[in-house]
mmCIF file of C-alpha atoms in Angstrom:
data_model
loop_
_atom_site.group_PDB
_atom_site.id
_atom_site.type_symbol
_atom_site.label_atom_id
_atom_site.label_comp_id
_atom_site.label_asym_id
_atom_site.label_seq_id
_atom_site.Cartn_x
_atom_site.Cartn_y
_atom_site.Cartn_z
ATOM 1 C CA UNK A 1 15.274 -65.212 27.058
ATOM 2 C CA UNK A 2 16.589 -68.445 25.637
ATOM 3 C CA UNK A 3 16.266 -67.319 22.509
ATOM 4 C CA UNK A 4 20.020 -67.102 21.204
ATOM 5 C CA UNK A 5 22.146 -68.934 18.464
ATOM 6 C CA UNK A 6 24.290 -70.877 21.087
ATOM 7 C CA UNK A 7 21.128 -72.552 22.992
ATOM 8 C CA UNK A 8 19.008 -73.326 19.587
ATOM 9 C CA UNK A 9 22.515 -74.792 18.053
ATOM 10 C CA UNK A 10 22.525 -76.727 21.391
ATOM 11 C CA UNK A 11 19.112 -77.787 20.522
ATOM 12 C CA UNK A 12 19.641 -78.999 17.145
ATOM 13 C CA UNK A 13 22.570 -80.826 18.418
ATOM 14 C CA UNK A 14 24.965 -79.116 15.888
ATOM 15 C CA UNK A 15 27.664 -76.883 16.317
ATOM 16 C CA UNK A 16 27.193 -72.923 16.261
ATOM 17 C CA UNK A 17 29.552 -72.225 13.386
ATOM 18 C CA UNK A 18 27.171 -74.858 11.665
ATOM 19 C CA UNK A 19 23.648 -73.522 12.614
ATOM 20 C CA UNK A 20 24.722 -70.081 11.641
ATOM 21 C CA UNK A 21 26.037 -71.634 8.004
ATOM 22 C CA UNK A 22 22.759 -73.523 7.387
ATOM 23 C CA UNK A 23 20.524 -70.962 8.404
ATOM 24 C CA UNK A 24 22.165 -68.294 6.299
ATOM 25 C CA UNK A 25 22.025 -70.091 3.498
ATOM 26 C CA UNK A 26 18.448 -71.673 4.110
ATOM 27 C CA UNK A 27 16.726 -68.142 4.736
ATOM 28 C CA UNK A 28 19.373 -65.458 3.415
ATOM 29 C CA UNK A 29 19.808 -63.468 6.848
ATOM 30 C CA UNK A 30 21.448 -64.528 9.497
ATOM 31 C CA UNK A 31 19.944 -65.790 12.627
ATOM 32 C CA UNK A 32 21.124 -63.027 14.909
ATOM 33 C CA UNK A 33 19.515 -60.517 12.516
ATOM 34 C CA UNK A 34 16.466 -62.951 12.225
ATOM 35 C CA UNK A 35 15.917 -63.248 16.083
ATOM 36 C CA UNK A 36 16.526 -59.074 16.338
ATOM 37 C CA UNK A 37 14.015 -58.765 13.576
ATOM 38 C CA UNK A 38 11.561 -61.098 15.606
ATOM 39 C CA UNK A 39 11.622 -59.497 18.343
ATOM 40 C CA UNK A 40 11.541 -55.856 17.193
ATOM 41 C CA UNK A 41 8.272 -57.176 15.470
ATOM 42 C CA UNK A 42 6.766 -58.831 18.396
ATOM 43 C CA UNK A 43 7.610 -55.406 19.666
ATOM 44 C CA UNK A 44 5.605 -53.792 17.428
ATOM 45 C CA UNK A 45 2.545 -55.473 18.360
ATOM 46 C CA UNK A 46 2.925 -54.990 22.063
ATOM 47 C CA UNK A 47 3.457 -51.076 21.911
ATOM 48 C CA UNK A 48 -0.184 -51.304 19.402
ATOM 49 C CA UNK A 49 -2.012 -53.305 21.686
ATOM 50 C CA UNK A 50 -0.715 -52.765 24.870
ATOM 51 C CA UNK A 51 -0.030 -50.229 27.531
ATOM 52 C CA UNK A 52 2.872 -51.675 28.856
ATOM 53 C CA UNK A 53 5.934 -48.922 29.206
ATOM 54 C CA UNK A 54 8.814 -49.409 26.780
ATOM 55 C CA UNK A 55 11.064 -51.032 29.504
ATOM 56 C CA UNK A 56 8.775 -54.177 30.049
ATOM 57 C CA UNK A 57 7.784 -54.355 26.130
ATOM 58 C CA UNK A 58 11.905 -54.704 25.989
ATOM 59 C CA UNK A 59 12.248 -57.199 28.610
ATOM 60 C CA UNK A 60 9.234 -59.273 27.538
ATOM 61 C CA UNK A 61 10.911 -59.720 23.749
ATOM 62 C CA UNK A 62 14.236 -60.118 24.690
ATOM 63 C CA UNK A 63 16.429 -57.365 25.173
ATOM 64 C CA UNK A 64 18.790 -56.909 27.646
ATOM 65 C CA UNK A 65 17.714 -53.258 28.750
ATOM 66 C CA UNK A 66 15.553 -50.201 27.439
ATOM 67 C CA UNK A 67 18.671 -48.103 26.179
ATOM 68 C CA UNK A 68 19.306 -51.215 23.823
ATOM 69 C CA UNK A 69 15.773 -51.648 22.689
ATOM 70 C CA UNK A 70 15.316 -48.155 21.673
ATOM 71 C CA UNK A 71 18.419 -48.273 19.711
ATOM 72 C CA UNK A 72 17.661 -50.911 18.300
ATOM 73 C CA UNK A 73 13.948 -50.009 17.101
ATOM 74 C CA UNK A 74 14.939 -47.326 15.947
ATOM 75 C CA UNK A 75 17.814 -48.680 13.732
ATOM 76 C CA UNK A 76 15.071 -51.261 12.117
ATOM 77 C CA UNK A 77 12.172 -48.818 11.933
ATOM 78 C CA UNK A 78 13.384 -45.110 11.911
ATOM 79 C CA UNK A 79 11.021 -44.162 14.663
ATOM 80 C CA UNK A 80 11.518 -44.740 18.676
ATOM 81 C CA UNK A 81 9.239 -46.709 20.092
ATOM 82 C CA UNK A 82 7.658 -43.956 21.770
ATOM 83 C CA UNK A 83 7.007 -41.789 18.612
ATOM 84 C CA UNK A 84 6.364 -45.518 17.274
ATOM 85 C CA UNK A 85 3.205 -46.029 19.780
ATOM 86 C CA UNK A 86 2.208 -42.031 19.441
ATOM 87 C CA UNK A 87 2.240 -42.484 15.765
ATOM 88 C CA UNK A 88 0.123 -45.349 15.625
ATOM 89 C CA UNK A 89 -2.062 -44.481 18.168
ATOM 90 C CA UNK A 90 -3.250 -41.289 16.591
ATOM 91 C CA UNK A 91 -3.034 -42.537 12.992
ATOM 92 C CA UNK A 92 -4.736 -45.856 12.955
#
């Protein structure tokens, strides 16, 4: 995915240390934790709506494998994604 600090910096024609510096101080988080947060939420809607396994839900927002997406997840959201798509699957 192209979505990383170093290739929107690139984008913006500004330097990384830069980008990082304005965007912190524009919306309070940082943009690594912003594009994490993005993605774990665009997660979110694909383990709802879809039946995709957990392994293409990672790849399609981003993450580099499974093991790091589940990690991840379950840092942001307390749940794995499994118990994630179980839970709202049963409850909603």
């Amino acid at each position: 995915c192209d979505l990383t600090v170093s290739n929107i910096s690139r984008k913006c024609n500004i330097s990384e240390v830069h980008f990082r510096r304005l965007f912190s101080c524009v919306y309070h988080v940082s943009p690594i934790r912003f594009i994490k947060l993005a993605r774990i939420n665009k997660a979110k809607e694909l383990l709802l709506s879809e039946t995709c396994s957990i392994s293409e839900i990672a790849e399609n927002c981003g993450f580099q494998n499974h093991y790091y997406f589940s990690k991840a997840f379950k840092t942001e959201t307390n749940m794995t994604p499994s118990d994630f798509r179980k839970f709202y699957a049963t409850n909603h």
